[in-house]
Short mmCIF file of C-alpha atoms and ligand atoms in Angstrom, two decimals:
data_model
loop_
_atom_site.label_atom_id
_atom_site.label_comp_id
_atom_site.label_asym_id
_atom_site.label_seq_id
_atom_site.Cartn_x
_atom_site.Cartn_y
_atom_site.Cartn_z
CA UNK T 1 0.00 0.00 0.00
CA UNK T 2 1.48 3.34 -0.99
CA UNK T 3 0.53 6.56 0.70
CA UNK T 4 -0.55 9.42 -1.52
CA UNK T 5 -0.82 13.09 -0.68
CA UNK T 6 -4.13 13.58 1.10
CA UNK T 7 -5.14 16.40 -1.24
CA UNK T 8 -5.43 13.90 -4.09
CA UNK T 9 -8.08 11.50 -2.86
CA UNK T 10 -9.82 11.30 0.44
CA UNK T 11 -11.75 8.25 1.53
CA UNK T 12 -15.41 8.73 2.21
CA UNK T 13 -16.07 7.44 5.70
CA UNK T 14 -19.40 5.76 6.34
CA UNK T 15 -20.59 4.68 9.79
CA UNK T 16 -23.09 1.82 9.59
CA UNK T 17 -25.16 2.42 12.69
CA UNK T 18 -28.40 1.53 14.42
CA UNK T 19 -28.58 0.81 18.13
CA UNK T 20 -31.18 -1.88 17.46
CA UNK T 21 -29.59 -5.29 17.35
CA UNK T 22 -29.75 -7.64 14.40
CA UNK T 23 -31.04 -5.19 11.80
CA UNK T 24 -28.39 -5.93 9.17
CA UNK T 25 -25.56 -3.51 10.05
CA UNK T 26 -22.79 -6.07 9.68
CA UNK T 27 -24.32 -7.74 6.62
CA UNK T 28 -24.57 -4.31 5.01
CA UNK T 29 -21.02 -3.31 6.01
CA UNK T 30 -19.50 -6.51 4.60
CA UNK T 31 -21.49 -6.69 1.39
CA UNK T 32 -21.52 -2.99 0.57
CA UNK T 33 -17.76 -2.89 1.11
CA UNK T 34 -17.36 -5.98 -1.09
CA UNK T 35 -19.56 -4.40 -3.75
CA UNK T 36 -17.46 -1.24 -3.65
CA UNK T 37 -14.25 -3.28 -3.76
CA UNK T 38 -15.56 -5.24 -6.77
CA UNK T 39 -16.31 -1.90 -8.43
CA UNK T 40 -12.62 -1.06 -8.12
CA UNK T 41 -12.86 1.10 -5.01
CA UNK T 42 -10.22 0.59 -2.33
CA UNK T 43 -12.16 -0.26 0.81
CA UNK T 44 -11.47 -0.63 4.47
CA UNK T 45 -13.89 -2.07 7.01
CA UNK T 46 -13.24 -1.02 10.58
CA UNK T 47 -14.95 -3.45 12.93
CA UNK T 48 -15.95 -1.47 15.99
CA UNK T 49 -18.26 -4.04 17.52
CA UNK T 50 -16.98 -6.17 20.45
CA UNK T 51 -19.01 -9.04 18.94
CA UNK T 52 -16.58 -8.95 15.99
CA UNK T 53 -19.12 -10.28 13.50
CA UNK T 54 -17.64 -8.38 10.56
CA UNK T 55 -14.21 -9.81 11.40
CA UNK T 56 -15.53 -13.38 11.70
CA UNK T 57 -17.64 -12.94 8.56
CA UNK T 58 -14.51 -12.04 6.62
CA UNK T 59 -12.54 -15.02 7.86
CA UNK T 60 -11.04 -13.65 11.07
CA UNK T 61 -12.45 -15.55 14.06
CA UNK T 62 -11.39 -14.21 17.46
CA UNK T 63 -8.29 -16.44 17.67
CA UNK T 64 -7.06 -15.24 14.26
CA UNK T 65 -7.10 -11.54 15.13
CA UNK T 66 -3.79 -10.03 16.11
CA UNK T 67 -3.84 -6.27 16.45
CA UNK T 68 -7.37 -4.93 16.64
CA UNK T 69 -9.38 -1.72 16.68
CA UNK T 70 -9.29 -2.02 20.47
CA UNK T 71 -5.48 -1.77 20.56
CA UNK T 72 -5.62 1.32 18.36
CA UNK T 73 -8.40 3.12 20.20
CA UNK T 74 -6.88 2.25 23.56
CA UNK T 75 -3.74 4.06 22.40
CA UNK T 76 -1.47 1.03 22.25
CA UNK T 77 -0.81 1.25 18.52
CA UNK T 78 -1.69 3.24 15.43
CA UNK T 79 -4.43 2.12 13.06
CA UNK T 80 -2.00 1.07 10.35
CA UNK T 81 -0.64 -1.69 12.60
CA UNK T 82 -4.14 -3.11 12.92
CA UNK T 83 -4.81 -3.20 9.16
CA UNK T 84 -4.99 -6.59 7.53
CA UNK T 85 -5.69 -7.85 4.04
CA UNK T 86 -8.80 -10.01 3.66
CA UNK T 87 -7.87 -12.13 0.65
CA UNK T 88 -10.34 -10.15 -1.45
CA UNK T 89 -9.04 -7.51 -3.84
CA UNK T 90 -9.37 -3.94 -2.62
CA UNK T 91 -10.79 -5.01 0.72
CA UNK T 92 -8.91 -4.52 3.96
CA UNK T 93 -10.04 -4.94 7.55
CA UNK T 94 -9.30 -3.61 10.98
CA UNK T 95 -10.65 -6.46 13.12
CA UNK T 96 -12.41 -6.05 16.45
CA UNK T 97 -11.72 -7.48 19.87
CA UNK T 98 -14.13 -8.32 22.66
CA UNK T 99 -12.01 -5.91 24.74
CA UNK T 100 -13.82 -3.05 22.99
CA UNK T 101 -16.68 -3.65 25.42
CA UNK T 102 -14.56 -2.23 28.25
CA UNK T 103 -13.55 0.99 26.47
CA UNK T 104 -16.39 3.15 27.79
CA UNK T 105 -15.15 2.57 31.33
CA UNK T 106 -11.44 2.61 30.46
CA UNK T 107 -11.65 6.02 28.81
CA UNK T 108 -14.06 7.66 31.21
CA UNK T 109 -11.51 10.26 32.36
CA UNK T 110 -10.14 11.02 28.90
CA UNK T 111 -11.53 14.31 27.57
CA UNK T 112 -10.63 13.22 24.00
CA UNK T 113 -12.32 9.85 24.24
CA UNK T 114 -14.90 10.62 21.54
CA UNK T 115 -12.33 11.71 18.96
CA UNK T 116 -9.92 8.81 19.27
CA UNK T 117 -10.95 6.99 16.07
CA UNK T 118 -11.02 10.26 14.13
CA UNK T 119 -7.47 11.06 15.28
CA UNK T 120 -6.30 7.56 14.34
CA UNK T 121 -7.77 7.85 10.83
CA UNK T 122 -6.39 11.36 10.31
CA UNK T 123 -2.95 10.39 11.63
CA UNK T 124 -0.68 10.37 8.56
CA UNK T 125 2.44 9.37 10.47
CA UNK T 126 2.89 5.91 8.92
CA UNK T 127 0.28 5.74 6.14
CA UNK T 128 -2.20 8.41 5.12
CA UNK T 129 -5.23 6.20 5.58
CA UNK T 130 -7.68 8.62 4.02
CA UNK T 131 -5.59 8.67 0.86
CA UNK T 132 -5.00 4.94 0.80
CA UNK T 133 -8.73 4.14 0.52
CA UNK T 134 -11.74 5.34 -1.41
CA UNK T 135 -14.23 4.16 1.20
CA UNK T 136 -13.94 3.36 4.89
CA UNK T 137 -16.96 1.58 6.38
CA UNK T 138 -17.27 1.40 10.14
CA UNK T 139 -19.40 -1.43 11.53
CA UNK T 140 -20.93 -0.14 14.77
CA UNK T 141 -22.20 -2.12 17.77
CA UNK T 142 -25.92 -2.20 18.61
CA UNK T 143 -25.66 0.69 21.03
CA UNK T 144 -25.34 4.46 21.06
CA UNK T 145 -22.25 4.15 23.23
CA UNK T 146 -18.79 5.67 23.03
CA UNK T 147 -17.84 3.35 20.14
CA UNK T 148 -20.73 4.48 17.97
CA UNK T 149 -20.04 8.11 18.89
CA UNK T 150 -16.37 7.60 17.88
CA UNK T 151 -17.61 6.22 14.54
CA UNK T 152 -19.95 9.19 14.01
CA UNK T 153 -17.23 11.69 14.91
CA UNK T 154 -14.82 10.06 12.45
CA UNK T 155 -17.39 9.64 9.67
CA UNK T 156 -18.56 11.85 6.83
CA UNK T 157 -21.96 10.22 6.94
CA UNK T 158 -24.11 7.56 8.52
CA UNK T 159 -25.93 4.69 6.83
CA UNK T 160 -28.80 3.29 8.90
CA UNK T 161 -30.01 -0.23 8.15
CA UNK T 162 -33.65 -0.58 9.16
CA UNK T 163 -35.31 -3.95 9.41
CA UNK T 164 -38.73 -4.19 7.76
CA UNK T 165 -40.60 -5.27 10.86
CA UNK T 166 -42.97 -3.83 13.41
CA UNK T 167 -41.11 -1.37 15.71
CA UNK T 168 -38.64 -0.64 12.89
CA UNK T 169 -38.94 3.09 13.48
CA UNK T 170 -38.72 2.74 17.23
CA UNK T 171 -35.37 4.07 18.39
CA UNK T 172 -34.77 6.00 15.19
CA UNK T 173 -35.55 9.27 16.95
CA UNK T 174 -32.84 8.51 19.50
CA UNK T 175 -30.38 7.64 16.75
CA UNK T 176 -31.12 10.86 14.85
CA UNK T 177 -30.79 12.80 18.11
CA UNK T 178 -27.32 11.29 18.65
CA UNK T 179 -26.40 12.36 15.10
CA UNK T 180 -27.60 15.89 15.91
CA UNK T 181 -25.53 15.99 19.11
CA UNK T 182 -22.41 14.87 17.24
CA UNK T 183 -23.13 17.47 14.53
CA UNK T 184 -23.53 20.15 17.19
CA UNK T 185 -20.28 19.33 18.94
CA UNK T 186 -17.54 17.34 17.32
CA UNK T 187 -18.47 16.79 13.69
CA UNK T 188 -20.61 19.57 12.18
CA UNK T 189 -20.25 18.06 8.69
CA UNK T 190 -21.81 14.70 9.60
CA UNK T 191 -24.64 13.70 7.27
CA UNK T 192 -27.22 10.95 7.13
CA UNK T 193 -26.22 9.19 3.91
CA UNK T 194 -29.34 7.09 3.86
CA UNK T 195 -31.61 4.53 5.43
CA UNK T 196 -31.43 1.03 3.96
CA UNK T 197 -34.51 -1.14 4.34
CA UNK T 198 -33.35 -4.67 5.12
CA UNK T 199 -34.85 -8.15 5.49
CA UNK T 200 -37.80 -7.23 3.31
CA UNK T 201 -40.10 -10.24 3.05
CA UNK T 202 -42.39 -9.93 0.07
CA UNK T 203 -44.66 -12.71 1.37
CA UNK T 204 -45.35 -10.62 4.44
CA UNK T 205 -47.78 -7.70 4.17
CA UNK T 206 -46.12 -6.07 7.16
CA UNK T 207 -42.90 -5.61 5.18
CA UNK T 208 -44.78 -3.54 2.59
CA UNK T 209 -46.47 -1.54 5.33
CA UNK T 210 -43.20 -0.79 7.11
CA UNK T 211 -41.47 0.17 3.86
CA UNK T 212 -44.37 2.49 3.00
CA UNK T 213 -44.38 3.97 6.48
CA UNK T 214 -40.64 4.64 6.45
CA UNK T 215 -40.79 6.28 3.02
CA UNK T 216 -43.75 8.41 4.11
CA UNK T 217 -41.92 9.61 7.21
CA UNK T 218 -38.36 9.84 5.93
CA UNK T 219 -38.83 9.77 2.14
CA UNK T 220 -35.82 11.46 0.66
CA UNK T 221 -33.20 9.84 2.85
CA UNK T 222 -34.32 6.27 2.15
CA UNK T 223 -32.29 4.37 -0.45
CA UNK T 224 -34.38 3.12 -3.40
CA UNK T 225 -32.71 -0.28 -3.11
CA UNK T 226 -34.41 -2.63 -0.66
CA UNK T 227 -32.52 -5.64 0.72
CA UNK T 228 -34.77 -8.73 0.68
CA UNK T 229 -34.83 -11.36 3.38
CA UNK T 230 -32.59 -13.96 1.79
CA UNK T 231 -31.22 -17.09 3.38
CA UNK T 232 -27.98 -16.95 1.35
CA UNK T 233 -27.12 -13.65 3.08
CA UNK T 234 -27.40 -15.33 6.46
CA UNK T 235 -25.49 -18.45 5.36
CA UNK T 236 -22.47 -16.60 3.97
CA UNK T 237 -20.89 -15.61 7.34
CA UNK T 238 -20.76 -19.25 8.44
CA UNK T 239 -18.49 -19.84 5.43
CA UNK T 240 -16.54 -16.72 6.47
CA UNK T 241 -17.34 -15.11 3.14
CA UNK T 242 -19.17 -12.01 1.97
CA UNK T 243 -22.47 -13.10 0.36
CA UNK T 244 -21.26 -11.45 -2.83
CA UNK T 245 -18.47 -14.05 -2.96
CA UNK T 246 -20.46 -16.96 -1.54
CA UNK T 247 -23.31 -16.66 -4.05
CA UNK T 248 -23.14 -13.69 -6.36
CA UNK T 249 -26.38 -14.59 -8.10
CA UNK T 250 -28.70 -14.78 -5.07
CA UNK T 251 -31.32 -12.08 -4.59
CA UNK T 252 -29.51 -10.70 -1.54
CA UNK T 253 -26.19 -10.27 -3.34
CA UNK T 254 -27.92 -8.65 -6.32
CA UNK T 255 -29.60 -6.20 -3.94
CA UNK T 256 -26.26 -5.27 -2.35
CA UNK T 257 -24.75 -4.76 -5.82
CA UNK T 258 -27.70 -2.45 -6.59
CA UNK T 259 -27.14 -0.61 -3.30
CA UNK T 260 -23.47 -0.21 -4.22
CA UNK T 261 -24.42 1.27 -7.58
CA UNK T 262 -26.90 3.61 -5.91
CA UNK T 263 -24.28 4.77 -3.43
CA UNK T 264 -21.67 5.29 -6.15
CA UNK T 265 -24.15 7.19 -8.32
CA UNK T 266 -25.02 9.41 -5.35
CA UNK T 267 -21.33 10.04 -4.78
CA UNK T 268 -20.91 11.19 -8.35
CA UNK T 269 -19.50 8.03 -9.90
CA UNK T 270 -21.30 7.24 -13.13
CA UNK T 271 -21.43 3.46 -12.72
CA UNK T 272 -20.44 0.50 -10.60
CA UNK T 273 -18.10 -1.66 -12.67
P1 ATP D 301 -25.86 -6.67 15.70
O1 ATP D 301 -26.73 -5.55 16.16
O2 ATP D 301 -25.88 -7.85 16.61
O3 ATP D 301 -24.48 -6.22 15.35
P2 ATP D 301 -26.48 -6.44 12.92
O4 ATP D 301 -27.36 -5.24 12.92
O5 ATP D 301 -25.08 -6.25 12.53
O6 ATP D 301 -26.54 -7.19 14.33
P3 ATP D 301 -26.51 -8.64 11.12
O7 ATP D 301 -25.53 -9.38 11.93
O8 ATP D 301 -26.07 -8.10 9.81
O9 ATP D 301 -27.19 -7.49 11.97
O10 ATP D 301 -27.80 -9.53 10.85
C1 ATP D 301 -28.45 -10.21 11.92
C2 ATP D 301 -28.74 -11.65 11.48
O11 ATP D 301 -29.62 -11.63 10.37
C3 ATP D 301 -27.50 -12.37 11.00
O12 ATP D 301 -27.63 -13.73 11.31
C4 ATP D 301 -27.52 -12.18 9.49
O13 ATP D 301 -26.85 -13.22 8.81
C5 ATP D 301 -29.02 -12.18 9.21
N1 ATP D 301 -29.37 -11.31 8.08
C6 ATP D 301 -28.96 -10.04 7.86
N2 ATP D 301 -29.54 -9.54 6.77
C7 ATP D 301 -30.34 -10.52 6.28
C8 ATP D 301 -31.23 -10.62 5.16
N3 ATP D 301 -31.42 -9.59 4.34
N4 ATP D 301 -31.89 -11.78 4.98
C9 ATP D 301 -31.73 -12.82 5.83
N5 ATP D 301 -30.92 -12.79 6.90
C10 ATP D 301 -30.23 -11.66 7.13
MG1 MG D 302 -23.35 -6.38 13.70
#
């Protein structure tokens, strides 16, 4: 990896966040990043969830992770030391550690605790990370804790996966309020990049209702692409592969390719290769 002057290209940083558990954050982080990587974009996934699902899903179970996002945020190392290749072209990973779950308490007296990830990403001492990648996706834990705040402070924008089920909108107000607080304090430029409807089940009337409801309430920030409920998406992590590599032709993978194209088009790229 060669560092380039930061003025040339700067990675877009996307935090994938929703404090609700199991809504498709990690599935979206892995498959959107893979879609972007397949489109020729240099991508980095930062796993910021103590559960480490993005790391496991990319072939790094807990015992295969050496230096992690925990070591970097705890101040033991820089982020470059935690970077690892995934075996997929254009796709790198900073794996997570279960130790991340103790960070809130560990950093309680540190006035800069919310800006630690931002400082790590902006640190050009070894490698200029923002120049080395086109996209950095941060997989957040299911909580609005210090880790998610670090992600939002470091990010340019937030992508919110929303499961098409009853109560989908519950908690969204709190999430948007957290975004507003971060905008008001540490990251005025933070944007909501979009809401992604996930696990859409076309045999279930409720899915249609929820999708309609969300579009009615939040219209313009909802991605056109809807991710269907698809068993291949849930199987892929057990083979430690992105769904896009496990079964490129399944409905779930096709939806994530469409989401990639929609994101790239919105970012001013004419097409996803
Ligand atoms: P957590 O809050 O625990 O981090 P999450 O929001 O990251 O969860 P995922 O881990 O992506 O959610 O998804 C939760 C579960 O649902 C996983 O088992 C995943 O494989 C499965 N899943 C995700 N998206 C889909 C989908 N579209 N269709 C079917 N299963 C899915
Ligand atoms: Mg997750």
